[in-house]
mmCIF file of C-alpha atoms and ligand atoms in Angstrom:
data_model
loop_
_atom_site.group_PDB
_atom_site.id
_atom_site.type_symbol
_atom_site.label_atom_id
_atom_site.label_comp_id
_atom_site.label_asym_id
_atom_site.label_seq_id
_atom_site.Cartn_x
_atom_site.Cartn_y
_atom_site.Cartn_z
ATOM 1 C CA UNK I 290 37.537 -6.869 20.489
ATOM 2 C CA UNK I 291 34.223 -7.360 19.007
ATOM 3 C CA UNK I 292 32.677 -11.282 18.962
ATOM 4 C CA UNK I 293 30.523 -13.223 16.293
ATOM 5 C CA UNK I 294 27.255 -13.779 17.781
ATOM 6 C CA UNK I 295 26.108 -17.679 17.636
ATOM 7 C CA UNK I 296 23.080 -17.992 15.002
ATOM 8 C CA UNK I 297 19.735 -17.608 17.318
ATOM 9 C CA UNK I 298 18.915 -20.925 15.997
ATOM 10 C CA UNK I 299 20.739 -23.716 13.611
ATOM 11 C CA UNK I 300 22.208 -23.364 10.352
ATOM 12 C CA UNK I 301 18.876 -25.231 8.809
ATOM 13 C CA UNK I 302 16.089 -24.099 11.243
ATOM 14 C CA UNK I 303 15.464 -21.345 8.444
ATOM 15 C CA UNK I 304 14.589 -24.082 5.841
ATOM 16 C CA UNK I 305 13.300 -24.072 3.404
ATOM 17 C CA UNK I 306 13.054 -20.279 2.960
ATOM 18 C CA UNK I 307 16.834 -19.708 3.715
ATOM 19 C CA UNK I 308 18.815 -22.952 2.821
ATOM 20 C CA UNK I 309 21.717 -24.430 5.256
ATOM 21 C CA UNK I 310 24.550 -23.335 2.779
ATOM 22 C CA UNK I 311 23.190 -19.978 2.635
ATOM 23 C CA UNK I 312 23.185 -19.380 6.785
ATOM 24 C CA UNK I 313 26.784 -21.131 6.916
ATOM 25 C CA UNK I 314 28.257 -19.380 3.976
ATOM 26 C CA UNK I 315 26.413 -15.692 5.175
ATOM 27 C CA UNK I 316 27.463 -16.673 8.805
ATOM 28 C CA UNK I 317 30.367 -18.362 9.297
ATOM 29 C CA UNK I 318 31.707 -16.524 6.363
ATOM 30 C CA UNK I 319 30.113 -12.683 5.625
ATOM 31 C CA UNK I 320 29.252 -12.166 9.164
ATOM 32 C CA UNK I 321 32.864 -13.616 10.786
ATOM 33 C CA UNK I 322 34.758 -11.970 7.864
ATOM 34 C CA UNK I 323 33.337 -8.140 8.986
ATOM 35 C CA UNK I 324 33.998 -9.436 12.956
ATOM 36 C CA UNK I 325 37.858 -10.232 11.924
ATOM 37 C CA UNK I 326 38.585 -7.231 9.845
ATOM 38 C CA UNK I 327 36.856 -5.041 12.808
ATOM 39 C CA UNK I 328 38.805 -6.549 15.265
ATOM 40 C CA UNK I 329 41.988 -6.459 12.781
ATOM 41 C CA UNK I 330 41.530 -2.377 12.321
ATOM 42 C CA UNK I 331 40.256 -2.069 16.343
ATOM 43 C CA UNK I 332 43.896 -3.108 17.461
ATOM 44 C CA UNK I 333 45.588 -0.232 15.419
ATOM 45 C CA UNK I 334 42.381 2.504 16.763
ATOM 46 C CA UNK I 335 42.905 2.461 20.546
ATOM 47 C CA UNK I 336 39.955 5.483 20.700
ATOM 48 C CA UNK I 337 37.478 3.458 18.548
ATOM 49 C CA UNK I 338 35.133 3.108 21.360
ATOM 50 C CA UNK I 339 34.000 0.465 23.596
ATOM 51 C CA UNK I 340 30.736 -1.026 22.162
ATOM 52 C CA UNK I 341 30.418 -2.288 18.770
ATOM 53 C CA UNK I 342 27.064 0.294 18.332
ATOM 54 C CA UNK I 343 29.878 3.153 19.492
ATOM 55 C CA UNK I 344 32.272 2.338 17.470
ATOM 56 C CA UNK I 345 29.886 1.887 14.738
ATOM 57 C CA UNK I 346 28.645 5.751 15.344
ATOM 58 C CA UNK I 347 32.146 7.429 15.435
ATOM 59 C CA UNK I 348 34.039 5.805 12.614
ATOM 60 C CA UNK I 349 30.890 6.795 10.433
ATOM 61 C CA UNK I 350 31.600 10.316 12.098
ATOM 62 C CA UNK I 351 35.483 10.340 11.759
ATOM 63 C CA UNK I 352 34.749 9.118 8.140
ATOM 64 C CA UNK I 353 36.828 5.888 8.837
ATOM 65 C CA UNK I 354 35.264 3.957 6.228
ATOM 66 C CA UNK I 355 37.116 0.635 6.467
ATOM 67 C CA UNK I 356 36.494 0.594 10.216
ATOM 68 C CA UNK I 357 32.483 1.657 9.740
ATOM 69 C CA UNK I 358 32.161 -0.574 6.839
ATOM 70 C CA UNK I 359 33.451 -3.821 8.821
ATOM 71 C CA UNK I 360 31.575 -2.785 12.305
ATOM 72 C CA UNK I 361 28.415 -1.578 10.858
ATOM 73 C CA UNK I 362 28.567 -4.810 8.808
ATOM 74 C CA UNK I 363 28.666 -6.788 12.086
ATOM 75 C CA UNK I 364 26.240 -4.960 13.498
ATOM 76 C CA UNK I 365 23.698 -5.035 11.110
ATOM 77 C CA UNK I 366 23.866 -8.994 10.726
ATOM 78 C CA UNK I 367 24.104 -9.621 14.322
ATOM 79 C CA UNK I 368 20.555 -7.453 14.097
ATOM 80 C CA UNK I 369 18.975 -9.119 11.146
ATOM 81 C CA UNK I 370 19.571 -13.064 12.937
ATOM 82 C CA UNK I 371 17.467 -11.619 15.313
ATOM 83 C CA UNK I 372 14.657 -10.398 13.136
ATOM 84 C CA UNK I 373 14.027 -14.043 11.501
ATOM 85 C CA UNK I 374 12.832 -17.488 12.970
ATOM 86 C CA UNK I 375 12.217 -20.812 12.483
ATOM 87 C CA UNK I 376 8.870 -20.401 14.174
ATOM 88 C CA UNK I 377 7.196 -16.752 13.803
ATOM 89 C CA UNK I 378 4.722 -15.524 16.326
ATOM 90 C CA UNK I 379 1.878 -13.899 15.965
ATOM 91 C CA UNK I 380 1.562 -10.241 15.175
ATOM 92 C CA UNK I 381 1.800 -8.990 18.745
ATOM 93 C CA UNK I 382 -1.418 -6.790 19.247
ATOM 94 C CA UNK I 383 0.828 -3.039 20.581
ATOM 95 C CA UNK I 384 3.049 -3.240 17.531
ATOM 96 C CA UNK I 385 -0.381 -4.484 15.170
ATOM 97 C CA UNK I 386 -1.510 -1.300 16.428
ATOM 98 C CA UNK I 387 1.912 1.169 15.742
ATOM 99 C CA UNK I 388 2.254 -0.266 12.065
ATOM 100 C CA UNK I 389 -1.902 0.614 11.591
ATOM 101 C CA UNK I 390 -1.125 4.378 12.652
ATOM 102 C CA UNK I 391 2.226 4.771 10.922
ATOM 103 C CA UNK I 392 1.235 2.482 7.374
ATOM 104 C CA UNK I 393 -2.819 2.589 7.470
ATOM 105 C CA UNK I 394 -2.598 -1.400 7.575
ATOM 106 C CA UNK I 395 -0.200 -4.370 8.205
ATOM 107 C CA UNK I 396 -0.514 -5.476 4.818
ATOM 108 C CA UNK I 397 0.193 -1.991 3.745
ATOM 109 C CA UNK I 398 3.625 -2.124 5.875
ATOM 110 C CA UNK I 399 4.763 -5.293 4.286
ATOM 111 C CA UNK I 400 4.377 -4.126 0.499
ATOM 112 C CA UNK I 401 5.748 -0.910 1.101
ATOM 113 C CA UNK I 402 9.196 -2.698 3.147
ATOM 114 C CA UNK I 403 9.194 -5.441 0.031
ATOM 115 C CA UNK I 404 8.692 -2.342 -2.742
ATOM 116 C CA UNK I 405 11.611 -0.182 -0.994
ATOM 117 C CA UNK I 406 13.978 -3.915 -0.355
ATOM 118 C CA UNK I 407 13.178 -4.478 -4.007
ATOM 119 C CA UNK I 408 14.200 -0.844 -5.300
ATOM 120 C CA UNK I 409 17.557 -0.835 -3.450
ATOM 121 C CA UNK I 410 20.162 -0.760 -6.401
ATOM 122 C CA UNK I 411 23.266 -3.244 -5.958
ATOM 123 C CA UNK I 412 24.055 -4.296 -2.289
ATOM 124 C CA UNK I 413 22.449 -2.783 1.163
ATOM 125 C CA UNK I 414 19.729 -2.973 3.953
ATOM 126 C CA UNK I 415 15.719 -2.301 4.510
ATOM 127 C CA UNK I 416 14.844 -0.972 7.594
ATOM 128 C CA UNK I 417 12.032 -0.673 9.886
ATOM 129 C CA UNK I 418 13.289 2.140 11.966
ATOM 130 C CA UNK I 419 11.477 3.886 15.114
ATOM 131 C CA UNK I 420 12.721 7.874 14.056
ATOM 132 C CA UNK I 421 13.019 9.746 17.764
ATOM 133 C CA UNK I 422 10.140 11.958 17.345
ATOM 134 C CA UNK I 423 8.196 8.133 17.801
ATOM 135 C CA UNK I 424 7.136 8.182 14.160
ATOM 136 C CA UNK I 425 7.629 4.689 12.345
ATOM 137 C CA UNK I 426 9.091 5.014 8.947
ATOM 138 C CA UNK I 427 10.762 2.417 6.451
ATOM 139 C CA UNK I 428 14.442 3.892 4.981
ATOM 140 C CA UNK I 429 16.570 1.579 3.052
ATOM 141 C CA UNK I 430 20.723 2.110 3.266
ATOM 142 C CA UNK I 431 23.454 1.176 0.848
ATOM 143 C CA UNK I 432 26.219 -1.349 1.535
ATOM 144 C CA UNK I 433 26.675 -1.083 5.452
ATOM 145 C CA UNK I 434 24.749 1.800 6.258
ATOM 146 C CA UNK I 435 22.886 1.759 9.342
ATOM 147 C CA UNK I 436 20.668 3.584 11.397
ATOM 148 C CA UNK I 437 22.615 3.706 13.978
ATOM 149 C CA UNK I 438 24.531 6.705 12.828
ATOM 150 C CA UNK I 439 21.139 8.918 12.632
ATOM 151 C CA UNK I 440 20.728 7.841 16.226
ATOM 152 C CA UNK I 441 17.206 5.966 14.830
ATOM 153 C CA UNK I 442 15.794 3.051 16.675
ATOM 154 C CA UNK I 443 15.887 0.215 14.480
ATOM 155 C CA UNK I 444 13.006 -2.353 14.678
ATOM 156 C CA UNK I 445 13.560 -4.626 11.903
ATOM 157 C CA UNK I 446 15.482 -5.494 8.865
ATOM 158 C CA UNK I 447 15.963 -7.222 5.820
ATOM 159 C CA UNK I 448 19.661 -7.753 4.263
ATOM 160 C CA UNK I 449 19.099 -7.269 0.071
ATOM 161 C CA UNK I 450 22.959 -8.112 -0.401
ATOM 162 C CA UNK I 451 22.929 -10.881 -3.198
ATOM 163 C CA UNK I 452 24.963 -13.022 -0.501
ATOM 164 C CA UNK I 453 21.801 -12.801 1.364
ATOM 165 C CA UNK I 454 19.965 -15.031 -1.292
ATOM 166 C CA UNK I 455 21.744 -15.778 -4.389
ATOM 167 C CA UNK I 456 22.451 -19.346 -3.294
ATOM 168 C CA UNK I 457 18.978 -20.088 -3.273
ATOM 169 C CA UNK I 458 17.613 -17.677 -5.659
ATOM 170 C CA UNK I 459 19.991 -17.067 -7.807
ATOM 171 C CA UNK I 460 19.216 -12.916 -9.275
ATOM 172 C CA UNK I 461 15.620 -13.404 -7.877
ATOM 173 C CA UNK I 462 15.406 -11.093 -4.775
ATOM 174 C CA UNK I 463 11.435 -10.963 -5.433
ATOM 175 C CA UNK I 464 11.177 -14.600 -4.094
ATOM 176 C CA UNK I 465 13.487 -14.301 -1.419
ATOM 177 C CA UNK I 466 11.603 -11.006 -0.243
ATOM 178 C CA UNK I 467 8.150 -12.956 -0.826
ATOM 179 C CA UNK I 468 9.272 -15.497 1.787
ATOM 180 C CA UNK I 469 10.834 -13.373 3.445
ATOM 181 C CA UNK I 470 7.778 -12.119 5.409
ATOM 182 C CA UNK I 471 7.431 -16.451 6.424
ATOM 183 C CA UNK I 472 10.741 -15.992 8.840
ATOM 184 C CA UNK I 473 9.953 -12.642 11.004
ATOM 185 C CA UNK I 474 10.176 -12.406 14.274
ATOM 186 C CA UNK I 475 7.354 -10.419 15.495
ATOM 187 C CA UNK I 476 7.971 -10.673 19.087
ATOM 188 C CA UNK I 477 11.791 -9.234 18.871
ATOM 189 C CA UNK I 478 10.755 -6.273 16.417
ATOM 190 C CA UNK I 479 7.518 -5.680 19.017
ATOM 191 C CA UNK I 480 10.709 -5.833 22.191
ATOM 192 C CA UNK I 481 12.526 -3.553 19.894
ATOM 193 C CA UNK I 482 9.562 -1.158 19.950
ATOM 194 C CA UNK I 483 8.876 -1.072 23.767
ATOM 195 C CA UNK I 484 12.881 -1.296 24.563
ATOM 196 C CA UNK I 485 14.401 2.198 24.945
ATOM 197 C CA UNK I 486 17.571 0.775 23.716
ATOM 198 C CA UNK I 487 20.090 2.592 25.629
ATOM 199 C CA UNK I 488 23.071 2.693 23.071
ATOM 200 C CA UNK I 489 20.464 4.828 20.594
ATOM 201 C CA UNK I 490 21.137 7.540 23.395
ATOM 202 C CA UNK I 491 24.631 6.718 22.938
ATOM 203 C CA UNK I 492 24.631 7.450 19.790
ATOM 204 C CA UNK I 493 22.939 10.233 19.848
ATOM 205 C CA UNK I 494 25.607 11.416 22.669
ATOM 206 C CA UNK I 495 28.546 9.981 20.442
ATOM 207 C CA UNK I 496 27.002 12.143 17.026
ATOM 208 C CA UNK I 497 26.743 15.587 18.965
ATOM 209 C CA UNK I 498 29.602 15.994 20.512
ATOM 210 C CA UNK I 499 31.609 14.765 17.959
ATOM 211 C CA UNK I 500 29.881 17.052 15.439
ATOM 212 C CA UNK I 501 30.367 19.792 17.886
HETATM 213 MN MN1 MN3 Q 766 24.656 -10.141 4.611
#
């Protein structure tokens, strides 16, 4: 059994980038909805795995695609609450530093995230991933992929679904990824950074020797 994570914060600390409707509708609704059917299609897989990033890994392995879609679905919201606040910090100074060598400039970073969010065609995810070679590179994934599965260390996110903003913004995902960039939570995507993140090893473990 898998659980819905609480919102970091309430429904309308998000306002007025993200509205109150749209966090209770993309929460209690989206987010539970991909928790149920997990748990739903976990009951009839007794070798699904323990945690939700294993299962995550071998259903995309075992080509389960109901199973993945659901739990990478849960996992990737659970992530992206994370990545936003009410209250955004300040650019922490070590991960200033990381985006400068990987992107030449923060500024740099941020249009080339919003450029690949705004190229994703119908429903998925932008990523700031960490790849395990240390480099920091921006992929996008369709529907519920996830980094996970490539056994990448993901740092931050941005969900480009139209549930994600179509309340608000109606077919304007420009404007929601404008303000998007008002909401981050610099300090969790710097923790991300510095955090080995043990179930990225267990990934890893999960993808080879299921592969082999
Ligand atoms: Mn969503």
């Amino acid at each position: 059994m898998i659980a819905l994570p609480a919102l970091p914060y309430a429904y309308d600390g998000l306002e007025p980038v993200i509205s109150e409707i749209t966090m209770r509708t993309h929460h209690d609704k989206h987010h539970a909805r991909y928790v149920d059917v997990t748990n739903t299609l976990l009951a009839e897989t007794p070798t699904a795995g323990s945690t939700l990033e294993e299962i995550v890994t071998k259903a995309w392995l075992r080509s389960a695609r109901k199973l993945f879609n659901n739990a990478a679905q849960a996992w990737n919201h659970g992530f992206f609450w994370q990545c936003l606040t009410p209250d955004p910090p300040e650019l922490p100074e070590a991960l200033r530093e990381a985006l400068r060598k990987s992107f030449g400039t923060v500024e740099a970073f941020t249009k080339q995230f919003s450029d690949a969010a705004a190229e994703v065609f119908g429903s998925g995810w932008t990523w700031l991933i960490q790849k395990r070679d240390g480099a920091l590179v921006i992929v996008s994934t369709a529907n519920a992929g996830t980094p996970l599965t490539q056994a990448h260390k993901p740092l931050l996110t941005c969900d480009v679904w139209e549930h994600a903003y179509y309340i608000d913004r109606r077919n304007e995902r420009p404007a929601y990824l404008k303000h998007y960039w008002r909401l981050v939570n610099w300090e969790f995507v710097a923790g991300c950074l510095q955090d080995p993140k043990p179930w990225i090893a267990t990934s890893a473990v999960v993808r080879e020797s299921l592969r082999a």
